[in-house]
Short mmCIF file of C-alpha atoms and ligand atoms in Angstrom, two decimals:
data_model
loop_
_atom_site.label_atom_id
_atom_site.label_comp_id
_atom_site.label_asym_id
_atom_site.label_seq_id
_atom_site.Cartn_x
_atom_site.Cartn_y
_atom_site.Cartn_z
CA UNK A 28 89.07 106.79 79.21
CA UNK A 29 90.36 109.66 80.67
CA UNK A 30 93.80 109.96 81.61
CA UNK A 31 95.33 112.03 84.53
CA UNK A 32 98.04 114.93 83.60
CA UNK A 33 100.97 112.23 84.54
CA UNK A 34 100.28 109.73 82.66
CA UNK A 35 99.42 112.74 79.23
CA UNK A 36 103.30 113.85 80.12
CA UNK A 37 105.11 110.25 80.13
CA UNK A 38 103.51 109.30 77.03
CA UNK A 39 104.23 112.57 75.14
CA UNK A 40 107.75 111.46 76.65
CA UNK A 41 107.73 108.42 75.12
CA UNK A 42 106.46 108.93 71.93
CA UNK A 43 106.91 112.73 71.73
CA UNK A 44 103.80 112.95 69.27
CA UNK A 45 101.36 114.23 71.52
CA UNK A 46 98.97 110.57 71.21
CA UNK A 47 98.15 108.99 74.17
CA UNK A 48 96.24 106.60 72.61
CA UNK A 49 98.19 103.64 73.01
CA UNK A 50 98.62 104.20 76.89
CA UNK A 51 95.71 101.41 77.06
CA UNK A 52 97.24 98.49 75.16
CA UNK A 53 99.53 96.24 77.26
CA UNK A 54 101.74 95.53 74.51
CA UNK A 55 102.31 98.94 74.06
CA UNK A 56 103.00 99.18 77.80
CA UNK A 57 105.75 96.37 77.76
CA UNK A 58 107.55 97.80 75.13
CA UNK A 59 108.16 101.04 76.82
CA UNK A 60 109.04 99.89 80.13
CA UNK A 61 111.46 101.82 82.20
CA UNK A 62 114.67 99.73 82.24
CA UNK A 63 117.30 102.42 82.82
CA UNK A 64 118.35 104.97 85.37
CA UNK A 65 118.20 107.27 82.26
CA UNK A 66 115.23 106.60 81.21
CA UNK A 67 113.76 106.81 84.60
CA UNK A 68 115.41 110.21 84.61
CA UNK A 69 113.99 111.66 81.44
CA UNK A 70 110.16 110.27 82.18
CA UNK A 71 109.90 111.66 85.36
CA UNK A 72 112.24 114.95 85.46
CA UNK A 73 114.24 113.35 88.80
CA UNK A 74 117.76 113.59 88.63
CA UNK A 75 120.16 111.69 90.76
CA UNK A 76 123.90 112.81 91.31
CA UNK A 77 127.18 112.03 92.45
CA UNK A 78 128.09 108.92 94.37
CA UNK A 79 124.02 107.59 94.78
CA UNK A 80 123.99 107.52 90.64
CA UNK A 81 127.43 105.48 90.49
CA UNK A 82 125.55 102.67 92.95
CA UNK A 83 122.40 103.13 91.50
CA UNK A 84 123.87 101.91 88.13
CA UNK A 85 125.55 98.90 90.50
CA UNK A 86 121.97 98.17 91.80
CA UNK A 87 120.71 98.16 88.23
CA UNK A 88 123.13 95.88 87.40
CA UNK A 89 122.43 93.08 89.95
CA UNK A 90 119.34 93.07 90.08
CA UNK A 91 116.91 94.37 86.83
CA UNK A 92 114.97 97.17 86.61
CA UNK A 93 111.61 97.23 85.01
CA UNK A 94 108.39 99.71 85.56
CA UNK A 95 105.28 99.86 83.21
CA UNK A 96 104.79 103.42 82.26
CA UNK A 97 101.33 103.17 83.94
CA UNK A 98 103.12 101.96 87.36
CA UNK A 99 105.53 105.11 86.51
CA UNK A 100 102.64 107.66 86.40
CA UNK A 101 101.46 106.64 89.90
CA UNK A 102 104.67 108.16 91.56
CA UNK A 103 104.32 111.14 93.60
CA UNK A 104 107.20 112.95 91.58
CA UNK A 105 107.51 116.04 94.02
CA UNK A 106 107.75 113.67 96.96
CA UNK A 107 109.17 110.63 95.31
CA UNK A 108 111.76 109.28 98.79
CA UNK A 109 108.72 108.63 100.75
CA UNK A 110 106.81 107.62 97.74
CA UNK A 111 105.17 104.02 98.05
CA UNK A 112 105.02 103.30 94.09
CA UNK A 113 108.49 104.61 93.54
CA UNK A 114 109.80 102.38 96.78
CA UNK A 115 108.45 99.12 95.44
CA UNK A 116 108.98 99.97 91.35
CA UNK A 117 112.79 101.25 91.49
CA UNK A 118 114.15 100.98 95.10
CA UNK A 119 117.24 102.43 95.79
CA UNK A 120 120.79 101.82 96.86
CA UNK A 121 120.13 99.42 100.10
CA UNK A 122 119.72 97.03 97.87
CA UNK A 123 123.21 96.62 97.65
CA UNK A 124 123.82 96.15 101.15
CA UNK A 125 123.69 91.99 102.20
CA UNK A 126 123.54 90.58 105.65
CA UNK A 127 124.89 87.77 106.57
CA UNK A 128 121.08 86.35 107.05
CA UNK A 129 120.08 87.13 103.63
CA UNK A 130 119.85 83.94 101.29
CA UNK A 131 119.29 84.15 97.71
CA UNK A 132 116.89 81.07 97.95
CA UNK A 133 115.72 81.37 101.21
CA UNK A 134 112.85 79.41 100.73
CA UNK A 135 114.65 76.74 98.93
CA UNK A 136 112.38 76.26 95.97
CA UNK A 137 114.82 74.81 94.27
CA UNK A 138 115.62 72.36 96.61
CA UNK A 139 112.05 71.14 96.83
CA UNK A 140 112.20 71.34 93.36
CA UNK A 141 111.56 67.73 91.68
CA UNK A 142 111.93 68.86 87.94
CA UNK A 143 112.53 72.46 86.56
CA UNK A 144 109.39 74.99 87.48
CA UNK A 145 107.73 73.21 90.20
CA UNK A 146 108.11 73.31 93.51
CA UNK A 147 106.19 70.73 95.52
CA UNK A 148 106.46 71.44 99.49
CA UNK A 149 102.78 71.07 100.82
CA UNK A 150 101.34 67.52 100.42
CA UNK A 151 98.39 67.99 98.00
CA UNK A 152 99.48 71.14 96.01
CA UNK A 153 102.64 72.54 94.06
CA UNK A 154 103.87 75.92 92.53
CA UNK A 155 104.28 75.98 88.89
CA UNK A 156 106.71 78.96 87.70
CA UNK A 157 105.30 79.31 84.00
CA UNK A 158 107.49 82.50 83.66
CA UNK A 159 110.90 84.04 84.65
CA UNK A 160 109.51 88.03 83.77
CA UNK A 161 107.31 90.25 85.41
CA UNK A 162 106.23 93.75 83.84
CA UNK A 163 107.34 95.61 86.76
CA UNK A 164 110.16 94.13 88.43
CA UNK A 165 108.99 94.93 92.45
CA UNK A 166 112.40 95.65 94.43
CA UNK A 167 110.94 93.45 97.22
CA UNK A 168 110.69 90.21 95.38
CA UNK A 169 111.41 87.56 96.89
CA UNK A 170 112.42 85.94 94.20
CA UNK A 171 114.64 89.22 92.65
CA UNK A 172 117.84 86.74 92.33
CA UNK A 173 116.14 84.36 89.71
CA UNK A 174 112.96 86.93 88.40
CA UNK A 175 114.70 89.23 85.55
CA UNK A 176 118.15 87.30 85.69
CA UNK A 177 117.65 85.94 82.61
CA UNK A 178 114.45 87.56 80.21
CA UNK A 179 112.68 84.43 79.14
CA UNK A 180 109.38 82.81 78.94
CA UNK A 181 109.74 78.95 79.12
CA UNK A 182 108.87 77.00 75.79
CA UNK A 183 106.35 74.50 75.73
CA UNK A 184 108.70 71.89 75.86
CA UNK A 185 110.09 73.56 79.24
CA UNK A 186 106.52 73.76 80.75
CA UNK A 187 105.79 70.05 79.61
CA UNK A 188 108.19 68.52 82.24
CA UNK A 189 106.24 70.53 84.82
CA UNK A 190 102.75 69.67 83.49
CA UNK A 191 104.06 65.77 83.00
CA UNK A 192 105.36 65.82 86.88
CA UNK A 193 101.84 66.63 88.07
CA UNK A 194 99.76 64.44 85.94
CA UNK A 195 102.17 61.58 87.72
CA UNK A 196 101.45 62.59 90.89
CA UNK A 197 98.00 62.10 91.98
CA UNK A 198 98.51 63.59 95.25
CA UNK A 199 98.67 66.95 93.83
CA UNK A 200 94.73 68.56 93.63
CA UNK A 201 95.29 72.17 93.67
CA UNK A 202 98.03 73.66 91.22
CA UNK A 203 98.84 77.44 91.59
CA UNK A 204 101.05 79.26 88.55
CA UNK A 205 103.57 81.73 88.88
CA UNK A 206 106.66 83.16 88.00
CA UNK A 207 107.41 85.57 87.48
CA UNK A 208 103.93 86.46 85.98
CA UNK A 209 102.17 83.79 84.47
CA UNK A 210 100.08 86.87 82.58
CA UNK A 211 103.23 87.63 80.71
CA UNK A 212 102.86 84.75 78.45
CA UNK A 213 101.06 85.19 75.24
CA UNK A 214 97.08 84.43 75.17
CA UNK A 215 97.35 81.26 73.35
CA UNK A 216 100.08 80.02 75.43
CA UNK A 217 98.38 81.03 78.73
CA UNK A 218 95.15 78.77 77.25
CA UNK A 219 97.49 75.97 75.86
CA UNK A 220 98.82 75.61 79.61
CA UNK A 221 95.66 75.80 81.34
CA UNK A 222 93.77 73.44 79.07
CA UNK A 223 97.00 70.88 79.97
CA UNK A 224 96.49 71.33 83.30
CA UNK A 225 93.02 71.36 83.70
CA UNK A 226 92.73 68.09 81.64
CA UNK A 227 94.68 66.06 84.46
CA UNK A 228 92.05 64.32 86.18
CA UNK A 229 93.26 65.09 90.01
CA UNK A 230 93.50 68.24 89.55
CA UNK A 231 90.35 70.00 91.08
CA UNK A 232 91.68 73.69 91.37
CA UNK A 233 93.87 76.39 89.43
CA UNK A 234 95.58 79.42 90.64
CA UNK A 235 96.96 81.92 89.43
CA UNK A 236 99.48 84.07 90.75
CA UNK A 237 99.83 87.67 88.90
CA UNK A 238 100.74 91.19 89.75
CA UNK A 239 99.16 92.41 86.18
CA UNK A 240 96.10 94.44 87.98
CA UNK A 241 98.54 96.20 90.22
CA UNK A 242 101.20 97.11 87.84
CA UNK A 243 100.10 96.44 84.09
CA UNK A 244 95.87 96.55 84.35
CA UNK A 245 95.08 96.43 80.61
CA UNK A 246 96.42 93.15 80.21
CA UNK A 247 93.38 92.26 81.86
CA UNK A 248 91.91 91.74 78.23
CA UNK A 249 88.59 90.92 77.40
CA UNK A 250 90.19 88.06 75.40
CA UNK A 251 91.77 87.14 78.00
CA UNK A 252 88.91 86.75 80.34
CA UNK A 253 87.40 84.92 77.44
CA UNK A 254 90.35 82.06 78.01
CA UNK A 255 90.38 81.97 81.46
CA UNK A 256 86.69 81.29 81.59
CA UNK A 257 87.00 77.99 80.10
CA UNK A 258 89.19 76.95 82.92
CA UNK A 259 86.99 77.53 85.94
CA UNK A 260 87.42 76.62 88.91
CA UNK A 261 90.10 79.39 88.81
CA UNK A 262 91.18 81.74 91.63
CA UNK A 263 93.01 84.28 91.06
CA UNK A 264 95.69 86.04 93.48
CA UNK A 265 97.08 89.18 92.82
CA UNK A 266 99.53 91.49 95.15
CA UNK A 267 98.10 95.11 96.07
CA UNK A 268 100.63 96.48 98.89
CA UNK A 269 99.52 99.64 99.31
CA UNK A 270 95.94 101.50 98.89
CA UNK A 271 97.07 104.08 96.00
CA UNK A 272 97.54 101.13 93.83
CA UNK A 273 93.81 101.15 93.26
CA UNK A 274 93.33 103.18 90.81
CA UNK A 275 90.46 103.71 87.74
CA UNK A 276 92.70 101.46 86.28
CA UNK A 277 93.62 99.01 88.18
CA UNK A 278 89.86 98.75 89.22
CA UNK A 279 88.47 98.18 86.14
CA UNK A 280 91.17 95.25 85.48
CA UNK A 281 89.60 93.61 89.11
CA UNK A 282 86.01 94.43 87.94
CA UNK A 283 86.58 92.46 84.55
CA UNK A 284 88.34 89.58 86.66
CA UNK A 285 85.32 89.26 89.25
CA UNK A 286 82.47 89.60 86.59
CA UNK A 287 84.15 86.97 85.01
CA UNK A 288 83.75 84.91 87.94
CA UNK A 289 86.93 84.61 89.48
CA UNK A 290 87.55 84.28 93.46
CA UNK A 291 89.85 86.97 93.76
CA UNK A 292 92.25 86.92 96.98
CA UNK A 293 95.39 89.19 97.27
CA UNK A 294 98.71 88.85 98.67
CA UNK A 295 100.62 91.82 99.99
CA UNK A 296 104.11 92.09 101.24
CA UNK A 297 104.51 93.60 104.75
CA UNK A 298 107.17 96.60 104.11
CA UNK A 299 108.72 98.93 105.76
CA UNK A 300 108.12 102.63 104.83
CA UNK A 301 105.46 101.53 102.15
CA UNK A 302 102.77 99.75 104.32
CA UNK A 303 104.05 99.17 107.45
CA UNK A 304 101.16 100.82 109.34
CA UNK A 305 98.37 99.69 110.64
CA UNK A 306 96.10 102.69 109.25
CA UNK A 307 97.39 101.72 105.70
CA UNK A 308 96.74 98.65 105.82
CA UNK A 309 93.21 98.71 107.37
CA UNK A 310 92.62 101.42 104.48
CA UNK A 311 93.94 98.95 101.71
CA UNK A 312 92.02 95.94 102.74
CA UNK A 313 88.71 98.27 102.93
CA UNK A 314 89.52 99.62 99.38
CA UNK A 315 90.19 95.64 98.69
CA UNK A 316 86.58 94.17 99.68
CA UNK A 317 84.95 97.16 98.03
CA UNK A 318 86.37 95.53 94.56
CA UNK A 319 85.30 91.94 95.22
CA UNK A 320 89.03 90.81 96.46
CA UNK A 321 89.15 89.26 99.69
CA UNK A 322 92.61 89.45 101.64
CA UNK A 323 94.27 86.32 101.54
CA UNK A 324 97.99 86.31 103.19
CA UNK A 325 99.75 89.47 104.84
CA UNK A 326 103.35 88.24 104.02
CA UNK A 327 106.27 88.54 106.38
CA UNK A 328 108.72 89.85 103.94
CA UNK A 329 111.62 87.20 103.35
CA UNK A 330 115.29 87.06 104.34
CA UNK A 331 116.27 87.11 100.80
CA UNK A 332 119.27 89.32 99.56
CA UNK A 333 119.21 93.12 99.04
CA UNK A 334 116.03 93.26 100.98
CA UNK A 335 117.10 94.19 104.44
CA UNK A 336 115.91 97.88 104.40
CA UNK A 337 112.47 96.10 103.44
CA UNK A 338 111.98 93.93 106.40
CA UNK A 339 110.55 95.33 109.52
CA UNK A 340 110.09 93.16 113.06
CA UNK A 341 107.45 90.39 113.34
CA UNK A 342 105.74 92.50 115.93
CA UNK A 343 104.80 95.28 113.46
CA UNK A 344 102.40 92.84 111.60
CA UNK A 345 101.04 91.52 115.13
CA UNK A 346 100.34 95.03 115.88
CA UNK A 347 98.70 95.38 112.26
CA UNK A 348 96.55 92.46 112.93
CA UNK A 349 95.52 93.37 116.29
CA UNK A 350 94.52 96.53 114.75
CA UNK A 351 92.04 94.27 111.91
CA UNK A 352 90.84 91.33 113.97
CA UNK A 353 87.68 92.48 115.48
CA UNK A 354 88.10 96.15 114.30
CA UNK A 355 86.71 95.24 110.90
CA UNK A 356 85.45 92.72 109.00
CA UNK A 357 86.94 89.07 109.03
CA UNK A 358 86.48 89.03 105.29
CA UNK A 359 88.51 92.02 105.24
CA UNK A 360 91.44 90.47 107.08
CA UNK A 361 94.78 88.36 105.50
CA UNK A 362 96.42 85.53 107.27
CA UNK A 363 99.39 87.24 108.62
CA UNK A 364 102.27 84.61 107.62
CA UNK A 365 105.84 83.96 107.88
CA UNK A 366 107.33 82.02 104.94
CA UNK A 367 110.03 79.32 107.19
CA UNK A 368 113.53 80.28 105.40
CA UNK A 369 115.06 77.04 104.73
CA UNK A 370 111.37 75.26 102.92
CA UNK A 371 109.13 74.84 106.33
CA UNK A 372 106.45 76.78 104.27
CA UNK A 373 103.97 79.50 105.55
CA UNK A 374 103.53 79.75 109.10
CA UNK A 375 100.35 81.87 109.98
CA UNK A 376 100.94 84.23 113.13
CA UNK A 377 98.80 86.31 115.18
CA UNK A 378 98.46 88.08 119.08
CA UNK A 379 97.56 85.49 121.46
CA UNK A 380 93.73 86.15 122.27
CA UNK A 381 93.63 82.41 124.59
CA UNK A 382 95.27 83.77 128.11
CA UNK A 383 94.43 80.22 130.41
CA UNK A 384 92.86 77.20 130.38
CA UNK A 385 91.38 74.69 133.22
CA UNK A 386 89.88 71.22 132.71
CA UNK A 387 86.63 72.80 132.58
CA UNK A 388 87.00 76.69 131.86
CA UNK A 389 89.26 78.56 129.14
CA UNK A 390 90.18 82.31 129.54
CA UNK A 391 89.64 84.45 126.55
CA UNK A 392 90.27 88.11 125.78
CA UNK A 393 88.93 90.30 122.71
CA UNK A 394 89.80 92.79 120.59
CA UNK A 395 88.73 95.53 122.90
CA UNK A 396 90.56 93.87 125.98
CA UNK A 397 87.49 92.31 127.40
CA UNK A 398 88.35 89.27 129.14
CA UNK A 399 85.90 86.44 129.81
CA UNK A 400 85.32 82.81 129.96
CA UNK A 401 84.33 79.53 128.22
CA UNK A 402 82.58 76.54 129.69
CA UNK A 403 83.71 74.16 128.45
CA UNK A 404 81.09 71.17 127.77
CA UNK A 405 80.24 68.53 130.91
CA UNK A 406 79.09 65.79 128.81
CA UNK A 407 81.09 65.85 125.44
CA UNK A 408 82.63 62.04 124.74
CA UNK A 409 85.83 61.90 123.07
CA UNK A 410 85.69 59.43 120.02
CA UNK A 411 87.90 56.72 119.64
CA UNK A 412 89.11 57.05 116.17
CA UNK A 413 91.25 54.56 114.32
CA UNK A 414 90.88 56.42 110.88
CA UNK A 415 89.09 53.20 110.39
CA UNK A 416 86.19 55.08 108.64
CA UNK A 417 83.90 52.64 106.80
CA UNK A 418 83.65 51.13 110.08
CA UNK A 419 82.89 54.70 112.11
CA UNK A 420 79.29 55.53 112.80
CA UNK A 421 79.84 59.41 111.11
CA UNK A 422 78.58 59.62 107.62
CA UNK A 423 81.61 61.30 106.41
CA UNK A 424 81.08 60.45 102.44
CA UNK A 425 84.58 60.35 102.26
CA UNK A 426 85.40 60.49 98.57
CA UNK A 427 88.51 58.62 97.31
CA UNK A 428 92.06 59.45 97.04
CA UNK A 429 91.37 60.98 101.10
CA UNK A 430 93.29 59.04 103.12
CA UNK A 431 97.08 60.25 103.36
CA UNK A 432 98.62 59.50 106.45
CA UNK A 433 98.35 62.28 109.32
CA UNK A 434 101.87 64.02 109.43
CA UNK A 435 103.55 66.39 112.01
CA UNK A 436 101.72 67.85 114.95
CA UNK A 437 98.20 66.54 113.23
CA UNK A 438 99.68 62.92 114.00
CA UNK A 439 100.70 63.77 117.27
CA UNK A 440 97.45 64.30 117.88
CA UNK A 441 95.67 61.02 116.90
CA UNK A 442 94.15 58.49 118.93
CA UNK A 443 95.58 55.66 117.18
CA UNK A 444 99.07 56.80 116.48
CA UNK A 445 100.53 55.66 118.90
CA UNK A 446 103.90 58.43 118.15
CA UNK A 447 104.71 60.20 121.48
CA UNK A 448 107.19 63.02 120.23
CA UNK A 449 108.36 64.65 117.21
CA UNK A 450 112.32 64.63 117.35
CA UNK A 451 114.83 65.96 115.26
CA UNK A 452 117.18 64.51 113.39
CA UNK A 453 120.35 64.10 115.36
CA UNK A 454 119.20 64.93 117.95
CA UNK A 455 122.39 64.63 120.47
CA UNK A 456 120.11 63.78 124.02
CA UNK A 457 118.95 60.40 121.37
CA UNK A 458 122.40 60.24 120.28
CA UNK A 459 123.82 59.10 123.70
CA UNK A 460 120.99 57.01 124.36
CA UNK A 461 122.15 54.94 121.49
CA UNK A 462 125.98 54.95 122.54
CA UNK A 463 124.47 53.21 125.74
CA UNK A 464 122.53 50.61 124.49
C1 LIG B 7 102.54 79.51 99.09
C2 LIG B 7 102.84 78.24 98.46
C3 LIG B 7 101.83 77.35 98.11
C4 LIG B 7 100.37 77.65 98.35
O1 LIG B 7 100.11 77.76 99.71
P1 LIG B 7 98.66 78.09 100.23
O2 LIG B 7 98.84 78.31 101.69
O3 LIG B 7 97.81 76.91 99.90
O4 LIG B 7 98.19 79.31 99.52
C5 LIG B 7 102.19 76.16 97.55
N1 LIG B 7 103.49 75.84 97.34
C6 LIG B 7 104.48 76.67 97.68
C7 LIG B 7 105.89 76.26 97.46
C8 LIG B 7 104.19 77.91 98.26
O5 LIG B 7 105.19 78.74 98.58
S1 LIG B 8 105.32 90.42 90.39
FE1 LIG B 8 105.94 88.86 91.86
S2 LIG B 8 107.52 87.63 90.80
FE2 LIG B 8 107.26 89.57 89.66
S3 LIG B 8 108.82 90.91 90.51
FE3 LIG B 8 106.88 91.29 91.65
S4 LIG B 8 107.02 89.95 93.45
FE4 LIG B 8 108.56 89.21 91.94
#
């Protein structure tokens, strides 16, 4: 391995012996993460004065901080204020600042929360938090109230009263761990979990949810490949935001994860000042698909607190996916999404390429601003469909456990439902109706 002239100077920091030789072993990593102002200070020769140190200390305070020494080594120390890494790995003094929009659960996971660690919102799949640390504790988390507040992994008896909620509830076929990082958990805990899980018989799929590759890349162990390869089907997210993050290092932690035959997707965090360009991100999602992950969501960043100077307008990541969709690949593109504060889950947005419609013709535009036309089909018979389907003339092969109930706009949209409107509650025009009556 050969290591760059940062990451020789941190460790010689660190362990003032001149031997880098450790810089590869996780544990080793973990144990001299960067959790003060000080610290920072002394790795990295940046000094902060005055007024901006007092708050910085505040900001330390409230919410944790936490940065691998490999994460460290990827700042741009002469430039650090503009510096993507050092944005997302120690943040600054906004984070103090709360608007009156900012929730610290705006997603209410703990409302949909039926026992502690899972939060079921979507019918046929949950969220599992298996851990409340992360190595690097990123200053846009969404979850930065709960992640770091207090440093603990769950026991097994914790994790049992998730893993007991979804093997009594056959609805749920797809089961995706997180955290925190689910990779912080000790090997034989990490295989204890996922041979629990994987032994309930309605569960078809595993995720997993981890930021290790980005921010810790040797935990990506070949013993821990070993585990997770008992488990498969397992996909594997992980959260690049910004194309400097792929590194040697960080490479050869997603090579190991794809040769062991993991679908790798990513998740990255729309930001502003760290990605918030649609020449970035075109750049990260090529670097991406040239290391076997495909781009899975392009995240609206959340209204949670401390993370206003984060968020930038919904019409920067329409303008980022104008600039993907037909420019490049469609493997190479995320689902552009906005989490619904208040639990409505993700909602996927994108420009408007449909510009009119007749009975017979709809009006389309491209990428390049082409417009042009569909014919729509003369002869095509709408089916009559009851959801009666051992009776219907498709050979669906329908396997079992397949027939929930349409919901929402799905329902609205079935022949034999015969629900006209979705209203909502208390609705006050309904309201007066009923005073009449
Ligand atoms: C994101 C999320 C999921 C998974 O959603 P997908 O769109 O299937 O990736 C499941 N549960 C919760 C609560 C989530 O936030
Ligand atoms: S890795 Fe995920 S859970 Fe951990 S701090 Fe980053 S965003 Fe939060």
């Amino acid at each position: 391995m050969i290591f760059n002239e940062a990451q020789q100077e941190i460790a010689n920091k660190i362990q003032e012996d001149n031997n880098i030789s450790n810089w590869e072993d996780w544990k080793w990593q973990l144990k001299h993460a960067i959790k003060s102002l000080e610290q920072f200070e002394k790795l990295t020769g940046i000094r902060f004065e005055g007024q901006e140190r007092d708050d910085l200390h505040k900001t330390f305070d409230k919410f944790p901080l936490s940065i691998t020494p490999y994460y460290l080594s990827l700042i741009n120390t002469k430039n650090f204020r503009y510096d993507p890494v050092f944005k997302q790995a120690f943040g600054g003094v906004e984070e103090l600042i709360t608007t009156s929009s900012e929730l610290a659960d705006p997603l209410s996971e703990d409302t949909d929360s039926p026992v502690e660690g899972i939060t079921h919102r979507y019918p046929d799949r949950v969220l599992f938090h298996v851990s409340n640390i992360c190595s690097m504790y990123c200053r846009h988390c969404t979850r930065k109230r709960k992640v770091g507040d207090v440093d603990y992994v769950p026991s097994k008896d914790q994790l049992s009263k998730g893993i007991d909620y979804i093997r009594k509830t056959p609805q749920v076929r797809d089961v995706l761990l997180s955290g925190g990082d689910p990779f912080m958990l000790p090997d034989q805990m990490i295989d204890w979990l996922l041979s629990e899980v994987s032994s309930i018989p309605h569960v078809e799929v595993i995720r997993i949810g981890t930021r290790m590759p980005v921010v810790l890349p040797y935990r990506i162990t070949d013993d821990l490949i070993t585990i997770l390869k008992k488990y498969q089907p397992l996909w594997i997210n992980t959260h690049f935001n910004h194309p400097k993050e792929i590194t040697t290092s960080s490479k050869a932690a997603v090579a190991k994860l794809a040769d062991g035959g993991f679908p790798l997707g990513n998740q990255s965090v729309l930001l502003a000042d760290v990605n918030d360009c649609p020449r970035i991100m075109k750049s990260l999602v090529h670097k991406l698909v040239q290391n076997r992950i495909r781009p899975y969501y392009l995240y609206q960043c959340d209204l949670s607190e401390g993370l206003s100077h984060f968020r930038t307008p919904i019409g920067k990541g329409i303008e980022i996916m104008e600039s993907l969709i037909g420019h490049t690949s469609g493997f190479a593109r995320p689902t552009y999404v906005i989490d619904a504060p208040g639990g409505g889950g993700k909602i996927p947005v994108m420009p408007n390429y449909i510009i009119s419609w007749s009975t017979n013709k709809v009006v389309l535009r491209n990428y390049e601003g082409v417009i042009t036309t569909y014919q729509e089909p003369d002869s095509y018979e709408p089916r009559m469909c009851d959801r009666d389907c051992d009776k219907c003339n498709m050979e669906l092969e329908l396997g079992e456990g397949d027939e929930s109930d349409a919901i929402g706009i799905e329902k609205l949209l079935l022949d034999a439902n015969d629900t006209i409107s979705l209203i909502p509650e208390n609705n006050e025009r309904l309201h007066r109706r009923d005073q009449h009556e």
